[in-house]
Coordinates of C-alpha atoms in Angstrom, one line a residue:
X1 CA 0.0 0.0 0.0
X2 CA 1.5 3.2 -1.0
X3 CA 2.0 5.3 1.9
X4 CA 0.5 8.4 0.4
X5 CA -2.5 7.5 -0.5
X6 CA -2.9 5.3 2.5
X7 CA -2.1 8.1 4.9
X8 CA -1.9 11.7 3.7
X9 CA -4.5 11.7 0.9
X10 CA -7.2 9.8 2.6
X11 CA -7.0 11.7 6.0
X12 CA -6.4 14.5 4.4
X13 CA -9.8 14.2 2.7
X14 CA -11.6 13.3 5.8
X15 CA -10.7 16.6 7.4
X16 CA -11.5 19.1 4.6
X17 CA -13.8 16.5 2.6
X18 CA -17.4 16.1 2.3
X19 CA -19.8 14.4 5.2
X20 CA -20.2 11.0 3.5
X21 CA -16.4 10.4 3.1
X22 CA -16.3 11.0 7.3
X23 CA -19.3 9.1 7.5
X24 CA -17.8 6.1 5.1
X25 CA -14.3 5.8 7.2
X26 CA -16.2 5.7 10.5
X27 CA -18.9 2.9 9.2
X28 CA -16.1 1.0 7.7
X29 CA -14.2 1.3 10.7
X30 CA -16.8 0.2 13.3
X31 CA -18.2 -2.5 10.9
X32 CA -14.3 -4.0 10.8
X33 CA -14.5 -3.8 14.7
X34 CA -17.8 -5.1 15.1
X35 CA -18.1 -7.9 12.2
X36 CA -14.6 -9.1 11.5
X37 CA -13.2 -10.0 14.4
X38 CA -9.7 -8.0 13.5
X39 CA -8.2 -7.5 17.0
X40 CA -4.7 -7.8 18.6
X41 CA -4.5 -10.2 21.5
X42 CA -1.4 -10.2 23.5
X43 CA -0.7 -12.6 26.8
X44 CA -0.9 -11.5 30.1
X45 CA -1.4 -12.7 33.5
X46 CA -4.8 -13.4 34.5
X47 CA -6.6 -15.3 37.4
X48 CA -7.5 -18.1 36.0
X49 CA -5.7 -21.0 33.8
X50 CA -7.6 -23.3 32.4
X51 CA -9.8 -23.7 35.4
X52 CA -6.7 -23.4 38.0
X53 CA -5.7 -20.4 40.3
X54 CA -3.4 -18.1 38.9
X55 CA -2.0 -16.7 42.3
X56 CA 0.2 -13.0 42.0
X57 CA 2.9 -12.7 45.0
X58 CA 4.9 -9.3 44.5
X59 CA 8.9 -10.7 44.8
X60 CA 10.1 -8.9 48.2
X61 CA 13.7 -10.4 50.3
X62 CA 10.5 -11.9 52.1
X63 CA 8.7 -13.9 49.1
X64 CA 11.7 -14.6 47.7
X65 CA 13.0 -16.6 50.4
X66 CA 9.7 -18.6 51.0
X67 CA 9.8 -19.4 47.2
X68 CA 13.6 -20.4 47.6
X69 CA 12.4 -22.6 50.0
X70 CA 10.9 -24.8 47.9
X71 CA 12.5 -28.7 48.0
X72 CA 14.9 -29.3 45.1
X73 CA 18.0 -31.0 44.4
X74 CA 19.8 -30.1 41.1
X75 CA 20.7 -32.2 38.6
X76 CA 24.6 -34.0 39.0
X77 CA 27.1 -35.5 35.8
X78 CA 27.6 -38.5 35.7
X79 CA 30.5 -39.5 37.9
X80 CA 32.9 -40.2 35.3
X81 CA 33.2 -36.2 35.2
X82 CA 35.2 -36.3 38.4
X83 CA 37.2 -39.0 38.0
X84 CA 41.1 -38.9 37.7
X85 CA 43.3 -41.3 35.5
X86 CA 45.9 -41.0 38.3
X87 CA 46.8 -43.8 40.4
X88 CA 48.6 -44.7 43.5
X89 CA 52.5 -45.3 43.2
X90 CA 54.4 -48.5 41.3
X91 CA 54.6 -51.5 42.8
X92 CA 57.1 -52.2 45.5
X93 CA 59.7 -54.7 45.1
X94 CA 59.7 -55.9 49.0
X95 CA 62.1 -56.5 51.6
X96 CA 65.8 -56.6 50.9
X97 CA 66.5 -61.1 51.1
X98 CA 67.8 -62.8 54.3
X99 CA 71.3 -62.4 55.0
X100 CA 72.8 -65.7 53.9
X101 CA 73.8 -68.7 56.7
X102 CA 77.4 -68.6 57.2
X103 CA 78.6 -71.1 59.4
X104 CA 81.7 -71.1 61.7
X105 CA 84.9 -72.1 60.6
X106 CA 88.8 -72.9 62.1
X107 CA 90.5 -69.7 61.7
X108 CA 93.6 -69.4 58.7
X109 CA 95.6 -66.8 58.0
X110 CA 93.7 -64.0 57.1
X111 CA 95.0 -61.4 54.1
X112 CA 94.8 -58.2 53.5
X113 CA 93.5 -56.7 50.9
X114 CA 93.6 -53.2 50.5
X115 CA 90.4 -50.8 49.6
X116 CA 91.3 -48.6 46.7
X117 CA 91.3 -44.7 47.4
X118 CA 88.4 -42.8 45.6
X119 CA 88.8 -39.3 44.1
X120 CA 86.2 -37.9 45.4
X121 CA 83.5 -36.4 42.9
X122 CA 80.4 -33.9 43.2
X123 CA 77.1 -35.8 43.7
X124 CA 75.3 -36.4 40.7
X125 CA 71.9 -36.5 40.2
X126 CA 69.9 -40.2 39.8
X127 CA 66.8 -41.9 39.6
X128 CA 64.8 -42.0 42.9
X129 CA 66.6 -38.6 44.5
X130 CA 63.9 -36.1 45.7
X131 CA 64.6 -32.5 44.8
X132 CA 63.1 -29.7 46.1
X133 CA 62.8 -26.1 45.0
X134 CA 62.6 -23.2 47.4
X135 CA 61.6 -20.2 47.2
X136 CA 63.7 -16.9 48.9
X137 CA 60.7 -14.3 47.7
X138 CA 57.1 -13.6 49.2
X139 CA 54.4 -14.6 48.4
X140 CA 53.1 -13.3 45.7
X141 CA 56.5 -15.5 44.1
X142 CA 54.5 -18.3 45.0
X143 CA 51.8 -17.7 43.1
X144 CA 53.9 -17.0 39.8
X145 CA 55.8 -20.4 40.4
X146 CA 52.2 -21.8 40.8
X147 CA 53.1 -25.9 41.6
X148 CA 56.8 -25.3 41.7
X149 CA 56.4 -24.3 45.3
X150 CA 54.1 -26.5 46.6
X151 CA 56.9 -29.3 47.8
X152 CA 58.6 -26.7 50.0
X153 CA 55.1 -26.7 52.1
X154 CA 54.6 -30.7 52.0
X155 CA 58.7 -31.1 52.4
X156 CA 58.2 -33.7 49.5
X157 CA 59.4 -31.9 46.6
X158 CA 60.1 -33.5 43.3
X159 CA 61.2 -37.2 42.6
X160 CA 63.7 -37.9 39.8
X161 CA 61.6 -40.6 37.5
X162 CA 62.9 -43.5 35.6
X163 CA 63.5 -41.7 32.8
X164 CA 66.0 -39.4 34.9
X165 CA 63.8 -36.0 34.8
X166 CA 61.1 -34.6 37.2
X167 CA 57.7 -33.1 35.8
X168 CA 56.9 -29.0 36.5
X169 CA 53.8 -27.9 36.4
X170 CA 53.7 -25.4 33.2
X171 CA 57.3 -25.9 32.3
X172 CA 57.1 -30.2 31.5
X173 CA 59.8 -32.6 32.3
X174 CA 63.9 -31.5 32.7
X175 CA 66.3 -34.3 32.4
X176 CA 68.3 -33.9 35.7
X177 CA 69.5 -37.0 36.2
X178 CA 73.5 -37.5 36.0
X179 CA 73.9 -33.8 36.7
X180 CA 75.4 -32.0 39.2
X181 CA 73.4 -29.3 41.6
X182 CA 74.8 -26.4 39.9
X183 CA 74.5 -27.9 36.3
X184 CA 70.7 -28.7 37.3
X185 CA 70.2 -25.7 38.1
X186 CA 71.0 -23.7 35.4
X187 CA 69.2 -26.2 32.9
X188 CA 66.1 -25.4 35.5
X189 CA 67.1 -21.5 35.7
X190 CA 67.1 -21.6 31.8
X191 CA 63.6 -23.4 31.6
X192 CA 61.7 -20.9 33.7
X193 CA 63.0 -18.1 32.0
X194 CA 61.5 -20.0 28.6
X195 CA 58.0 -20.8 30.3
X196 CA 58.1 -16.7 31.1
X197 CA 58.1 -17.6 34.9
X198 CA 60.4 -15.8 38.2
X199 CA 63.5 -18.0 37.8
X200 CA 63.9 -16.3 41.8
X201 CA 64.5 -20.3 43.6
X202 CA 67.1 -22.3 45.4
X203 CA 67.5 -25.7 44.5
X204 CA 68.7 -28.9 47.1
X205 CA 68.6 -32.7 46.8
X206 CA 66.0 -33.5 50.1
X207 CA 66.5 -37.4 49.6
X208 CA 69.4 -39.4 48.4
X209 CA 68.0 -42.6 46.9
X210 CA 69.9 -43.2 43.9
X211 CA 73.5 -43.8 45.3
X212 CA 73.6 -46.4 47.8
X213 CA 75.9 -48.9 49.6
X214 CA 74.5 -52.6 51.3
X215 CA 76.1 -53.1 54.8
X216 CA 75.3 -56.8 56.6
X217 CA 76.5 -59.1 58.4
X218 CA 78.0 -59.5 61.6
X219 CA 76.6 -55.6 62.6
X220 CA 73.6 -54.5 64.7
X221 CA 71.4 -53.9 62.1
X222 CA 71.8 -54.8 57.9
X223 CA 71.1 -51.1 56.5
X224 CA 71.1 -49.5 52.7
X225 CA 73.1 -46.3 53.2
X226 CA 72.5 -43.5 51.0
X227 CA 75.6 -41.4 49.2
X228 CA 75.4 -37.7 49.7
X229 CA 77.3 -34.9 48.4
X230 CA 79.5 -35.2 51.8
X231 CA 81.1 -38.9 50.2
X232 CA 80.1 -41.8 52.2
X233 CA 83.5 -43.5 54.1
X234 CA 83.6 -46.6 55.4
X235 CA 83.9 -46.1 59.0
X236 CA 80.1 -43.9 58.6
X237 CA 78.8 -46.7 56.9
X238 CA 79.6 -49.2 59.6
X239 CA 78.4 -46.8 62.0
X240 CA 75.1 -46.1 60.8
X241 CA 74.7 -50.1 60.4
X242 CA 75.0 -49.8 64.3
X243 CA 78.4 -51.0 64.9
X244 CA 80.2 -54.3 64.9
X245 CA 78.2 -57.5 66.4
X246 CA 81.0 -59.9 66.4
X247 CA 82.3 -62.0 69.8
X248 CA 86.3 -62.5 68.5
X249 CA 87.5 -59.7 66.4
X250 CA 90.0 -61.6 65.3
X251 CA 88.3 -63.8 63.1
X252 CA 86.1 -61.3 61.7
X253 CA 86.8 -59.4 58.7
X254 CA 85.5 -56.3 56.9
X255 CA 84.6 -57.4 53.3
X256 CA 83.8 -54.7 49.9
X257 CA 82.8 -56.1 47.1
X258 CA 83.4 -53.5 44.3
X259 CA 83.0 -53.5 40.7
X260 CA 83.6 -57.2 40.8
X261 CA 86.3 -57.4 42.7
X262 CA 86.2 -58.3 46.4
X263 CA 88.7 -56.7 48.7
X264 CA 89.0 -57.8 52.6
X265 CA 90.3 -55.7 55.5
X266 CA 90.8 -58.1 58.6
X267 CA 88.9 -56.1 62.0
X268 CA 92.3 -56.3 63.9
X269 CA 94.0 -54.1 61.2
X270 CA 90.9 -51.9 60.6
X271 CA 91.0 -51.0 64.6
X272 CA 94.6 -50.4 64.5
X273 CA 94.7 -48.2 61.4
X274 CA 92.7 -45.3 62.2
X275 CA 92.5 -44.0 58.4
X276 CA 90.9 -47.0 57.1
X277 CA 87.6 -45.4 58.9
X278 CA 87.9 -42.5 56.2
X279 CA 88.4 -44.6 52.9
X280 CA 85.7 -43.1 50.7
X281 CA 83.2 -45.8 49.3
X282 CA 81.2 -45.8 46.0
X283 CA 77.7 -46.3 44.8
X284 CA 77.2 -49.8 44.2
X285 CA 79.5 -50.7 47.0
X286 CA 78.4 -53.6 49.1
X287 CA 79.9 -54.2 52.7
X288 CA 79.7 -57.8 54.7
X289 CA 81.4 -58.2 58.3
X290 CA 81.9 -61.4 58.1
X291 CA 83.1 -64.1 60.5
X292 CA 84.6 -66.7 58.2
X293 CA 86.8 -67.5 55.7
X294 CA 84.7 -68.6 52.8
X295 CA 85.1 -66.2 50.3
X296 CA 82.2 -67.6 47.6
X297 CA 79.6 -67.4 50.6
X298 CA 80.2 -63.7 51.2
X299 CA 80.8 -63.6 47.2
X300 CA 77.0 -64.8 46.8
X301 CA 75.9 -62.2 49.5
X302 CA 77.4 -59.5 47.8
X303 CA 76.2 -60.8 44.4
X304 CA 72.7 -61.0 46.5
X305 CA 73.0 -57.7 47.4
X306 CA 74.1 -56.2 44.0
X307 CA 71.1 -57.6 42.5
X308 CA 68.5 -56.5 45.0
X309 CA 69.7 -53.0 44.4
X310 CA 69.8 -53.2 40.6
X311 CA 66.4 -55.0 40.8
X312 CA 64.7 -51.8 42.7
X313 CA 65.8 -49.5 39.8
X314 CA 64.6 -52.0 37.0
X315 CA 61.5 -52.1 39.0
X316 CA 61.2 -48.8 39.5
X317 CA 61.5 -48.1 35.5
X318 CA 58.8 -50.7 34.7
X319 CA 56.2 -49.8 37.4
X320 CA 56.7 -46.3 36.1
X321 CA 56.1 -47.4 32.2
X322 CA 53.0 -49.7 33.5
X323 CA 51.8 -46.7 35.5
X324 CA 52.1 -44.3 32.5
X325 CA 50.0 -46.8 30.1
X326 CA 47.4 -47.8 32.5
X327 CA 46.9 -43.8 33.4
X328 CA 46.7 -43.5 29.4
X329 CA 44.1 -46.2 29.1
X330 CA 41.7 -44.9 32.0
X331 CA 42.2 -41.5 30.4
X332 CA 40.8 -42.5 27.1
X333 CA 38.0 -44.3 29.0
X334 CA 37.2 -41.2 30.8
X335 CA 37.2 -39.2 28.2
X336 CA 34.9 -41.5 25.6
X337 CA 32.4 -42.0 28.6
X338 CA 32.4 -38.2 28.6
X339 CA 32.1 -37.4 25.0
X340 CA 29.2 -40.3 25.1
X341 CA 27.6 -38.6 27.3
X342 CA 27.5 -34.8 25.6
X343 CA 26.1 -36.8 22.5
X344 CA 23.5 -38.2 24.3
X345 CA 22.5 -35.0 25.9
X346 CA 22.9 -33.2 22.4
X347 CA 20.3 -35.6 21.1
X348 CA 18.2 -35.4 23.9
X349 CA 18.6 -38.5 25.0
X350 CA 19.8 -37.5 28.7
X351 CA 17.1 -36.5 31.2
X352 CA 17.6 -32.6 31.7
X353 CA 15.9 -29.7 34.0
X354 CA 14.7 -26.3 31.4
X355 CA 13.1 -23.0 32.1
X356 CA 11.1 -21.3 29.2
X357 CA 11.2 -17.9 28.2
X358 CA 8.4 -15.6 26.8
X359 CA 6.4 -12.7 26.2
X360 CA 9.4 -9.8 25.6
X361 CA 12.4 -11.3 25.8
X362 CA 15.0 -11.2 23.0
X363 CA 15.1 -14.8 22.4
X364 CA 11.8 -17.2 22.9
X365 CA 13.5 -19.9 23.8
X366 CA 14.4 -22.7 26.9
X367 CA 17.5 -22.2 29.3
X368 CA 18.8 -25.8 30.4
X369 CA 19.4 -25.5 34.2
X370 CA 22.9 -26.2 34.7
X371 CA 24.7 -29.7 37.1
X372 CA 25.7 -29.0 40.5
X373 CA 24.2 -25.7 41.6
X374 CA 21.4 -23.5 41.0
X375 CA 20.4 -20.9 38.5
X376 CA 18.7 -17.7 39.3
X377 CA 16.3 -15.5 37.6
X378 CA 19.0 -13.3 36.5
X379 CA 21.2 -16.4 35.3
X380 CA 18.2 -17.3 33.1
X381 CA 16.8 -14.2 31.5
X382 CA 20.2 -12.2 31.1
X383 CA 21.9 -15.2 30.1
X384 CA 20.0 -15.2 27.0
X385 CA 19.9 -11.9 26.2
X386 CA 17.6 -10.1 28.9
X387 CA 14.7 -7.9 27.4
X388 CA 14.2 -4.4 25.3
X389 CA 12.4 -1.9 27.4
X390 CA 11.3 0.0 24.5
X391 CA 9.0 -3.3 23.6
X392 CA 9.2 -5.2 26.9
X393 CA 7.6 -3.6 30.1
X394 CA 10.3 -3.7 33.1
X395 CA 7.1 -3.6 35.5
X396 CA 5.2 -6.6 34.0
X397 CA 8.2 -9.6 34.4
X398 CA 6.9 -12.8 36.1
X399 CA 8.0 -15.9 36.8
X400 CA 5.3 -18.8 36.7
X401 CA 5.3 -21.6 38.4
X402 CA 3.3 -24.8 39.1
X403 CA 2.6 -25.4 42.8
X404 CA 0.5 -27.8 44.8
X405 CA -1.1 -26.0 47.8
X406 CA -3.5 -26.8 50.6
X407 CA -6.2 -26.0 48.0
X408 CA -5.3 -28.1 45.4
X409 CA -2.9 -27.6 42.2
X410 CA -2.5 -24.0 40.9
X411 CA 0.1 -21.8 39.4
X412 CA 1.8 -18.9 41.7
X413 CA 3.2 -15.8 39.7
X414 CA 6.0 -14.2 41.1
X415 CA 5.6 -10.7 39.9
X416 CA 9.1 -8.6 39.6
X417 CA 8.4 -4.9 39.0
X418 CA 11.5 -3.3 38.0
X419 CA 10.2 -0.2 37.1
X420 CA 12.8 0.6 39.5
X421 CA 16.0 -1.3 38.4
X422 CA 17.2 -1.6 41.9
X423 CA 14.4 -4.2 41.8
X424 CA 16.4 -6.2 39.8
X425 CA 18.8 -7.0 42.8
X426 CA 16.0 -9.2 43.9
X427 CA 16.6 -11.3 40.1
X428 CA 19.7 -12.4 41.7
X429 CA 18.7 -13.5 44.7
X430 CA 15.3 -15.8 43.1
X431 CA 16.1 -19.3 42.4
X432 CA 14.6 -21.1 39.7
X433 CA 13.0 -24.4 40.0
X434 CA 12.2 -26.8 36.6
X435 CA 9.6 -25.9 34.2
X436 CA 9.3 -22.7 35.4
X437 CA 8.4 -20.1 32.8
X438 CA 9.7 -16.6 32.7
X439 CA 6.9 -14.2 31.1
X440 CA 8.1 -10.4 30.3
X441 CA 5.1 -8.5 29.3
X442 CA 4.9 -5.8 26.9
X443 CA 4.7 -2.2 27.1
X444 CA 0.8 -0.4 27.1
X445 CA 2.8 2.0 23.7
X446 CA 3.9 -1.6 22.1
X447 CA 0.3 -3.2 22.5
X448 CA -1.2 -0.3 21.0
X449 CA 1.4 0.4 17.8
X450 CA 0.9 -3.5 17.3
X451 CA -3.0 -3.4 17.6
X452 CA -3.0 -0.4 14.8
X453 CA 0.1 -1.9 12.5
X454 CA -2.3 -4.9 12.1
X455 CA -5.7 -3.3 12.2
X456 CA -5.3 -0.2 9.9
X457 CA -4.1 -2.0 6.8
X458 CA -7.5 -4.1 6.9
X459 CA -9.5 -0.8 7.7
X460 CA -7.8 1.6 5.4
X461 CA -8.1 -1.2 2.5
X462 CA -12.1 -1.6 3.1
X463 CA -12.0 2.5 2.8
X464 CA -10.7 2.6 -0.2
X465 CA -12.8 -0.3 -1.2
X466 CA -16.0 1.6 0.0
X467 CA -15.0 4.6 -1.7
X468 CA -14.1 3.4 -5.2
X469 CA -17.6 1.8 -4.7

């Protein structure tokens, strides 16, 4: 319809026109009215739903909290959402064997056989030594170094794995084992300063695991003794094995067995030569006071020894590979039962909790109430957009909902006038319960420009129909 002749030429021959075009517009317009029907409906809260009470409660801090009040349990994923692919620590290889039966024998001439002298070396890293970094900053350090920190609380810090590194948290694994403190530390300094974190730390070896020597026999207690940075000697070694347990020194003997080769320092001479207390042993060194002379026994129990130890690090290597592919496996589990489970709930194949939206809001449409916690009025309706004022009237928004009430079944509308938006504190603060539906009612100036953009084209069409007639 041209605009013109819709508009300015018929109204404008209504005001300075003859009686019967006046009279004609008015007829045609009540008859429309009357006859066809032709009116604008728009939905609004009344009393009555199909036979049921429609009950108004203004929202107030007090209505909202009985309405809050309400029983209900929201909806929880599926377990496998908080399960971890971790699991506990490798397999142990149990206790160290039984110090082997050596019986008593005559006593023979007893050699010596000098320990070699050791040049002594810095400590070097290995598998099984726990590091841990330090911090000499505040607090706000800690934060920057996020999980780098975190050992110096628990006084656990990092282990060296099988493969001779140690995982950081945003940085990955650094290969430290077979370094040196200061070379490991510059490889670590170097790494921060890559990942863009505070390379401010301190770096110290907490445990000693990877360097050790065996010490049995006839002593107060068969001990592994660790290596540290301070050398190990012989005379510590014995100590910390709780001294000699023999009843005749002189038919004891202090046995290494080292590198294959089995050396044998009788007790008389060791007491009398203090400086045999400081010879400096090596990893992999395996002590025996023994009280006989039968070499191959204390050659199997060295052998024994030698084996258990090598056997902890093999062990230690395979429990670690096992670990890593069984973590892989439940990962992938984890994460298909997941995925399944989106897809199923894409397809709507998963039970699931909605609120509807209608009336003025900028999209008609359902808001899935989320897992674990509970969604507000606010959550709903802004999280799809809210409402246009200039359509949607800020003093009409209610929030329907089905209730079951001494009386019988009917529907309670919570009415939210935020004519004054300070109202709309009270949005946050209503919880929503399923099936509820969020009405926004229009403005009295939208309910009338709708009524005339549909009415008018029918009635200006009859007039011109009329007219030409």
């Amino acid at each position: 319809m041209d605009g013109r002749m819709g508009g300015t030429s018929l109204i404008g021959s209504t005001r300075g026109g003859s009686f019967l075009g006046r009279s004609l517009l008015a007829g045609v317009f009540a008859l429309s009215l009357a006859s066809c029907g032709v009116t604008y409906k728009s939905p609004s809260v009344r009393n009555q739903a199909d036979g049921q009470p429609v009950v108004v409660v203004s929202m107030s801090p007090q209505t909202v909290s009985v309405a809050n009040a309400s029983p209900y349990a929201s909806q929880s994923l599926p377990s496998v959402f908080f399960s971890a692919a971790g699991t506990g620590a490798g397999r142990g290889v149990g206790a160290l064997p039984e110090t082997p039966y050596l019986p008593d024998e005559s006593q023979q001439a007893m050699q010596y056989r000098p320990l070699p002298d050791v040049t002594p070396e810095p400590y070097r890293i290995g598998v099984g030594d726990q590091l841990l970094l330090a911090t000499k900053s505040n607090a706000s350090s800690v934060e920057q170094l996020t999980g780098l920190l975190a050992a110096e609380n628990s006084r656990q810090g990092y282990s060296v794995r099988g493969d001779g590194t140690i995982a950081i948290p945003a940085i990955g694994p650094i290969q430290v084992a077979g370094l040196t403190q200061d070379v490991a530390e510059n490889r670590l300094f170097n790494a921060l300063v890559d990942a863009g974190i505070d390379p401010t730390f301190s770096l110290e070896i907490s445990e000693f695991n990877s360097q050790r020597v065996a010490v049995g026999g006839a002593v107060k207690n068969s001990v592994i003794v660790p290596i540290t940075p301070s050398d190990l000697t012989l005379g510590e070694a014995l100590i910390a094995a709780g001294g000699f347990d023999v009843r005749d020194r002189q038919f004891a003997s202090i046995r290494v067995y080292r590198d294959g080769t089995l050396y044998q320092i009788p007790l008389d001479t060791y007491v009398e030569n203090p400086g045999l207390k400081d010879k400096i042993l090596k990893a992999g060194d395996a002590v025996f006071v023994d009280t006989t002379y039968d070499l191959d026994r204390a050659l199997a129990f060295y052998q024994a020894k030698i084996d258990v130890i090598s056997l902890r690090t093999s062990t230690r290597i395979s429990s670690m590979e096992i670990l890593q592919a069984e973590v892989g496996l439940r990962r992938s589990a984890l994460e298909e039962q997941r995925s399944n489970f989106e897809r199923r709930r894409a397809l709507g194949e998963e039970t699931q909790e909605f609120v509807y939206l209608t009336g003025e809001v900028n999209d008609q449409s359902r808001f899935a109430l989320p897992y674990g916690r509970r969604a507000t009025l606010a959550d709903v309706l802004y999280a799809e957009g809210g409402f246009d004022t200039t359509t949607g009237d800020p003093s009409q928004i209610y929030v329907l909902r089905a209730e079951t009430t001494s009386k019988g079944e009917g529907i309670t509308a919570y009415h939210l006038n935020a004519e004054n938006a300070a109202k709309l504190v009270l949005a946050t603060k209503f919880e929503m319960r399923p099936s509820d539906v969020i009405f926004v009612e229009e403005q009295p100036i939208t309910k009338w420009n709708r009524t005339l953009q549909q009415f008018l084209p029918s009635v200006l069409s009859a007039a011109r129909s009329a007219a030409a007639g």
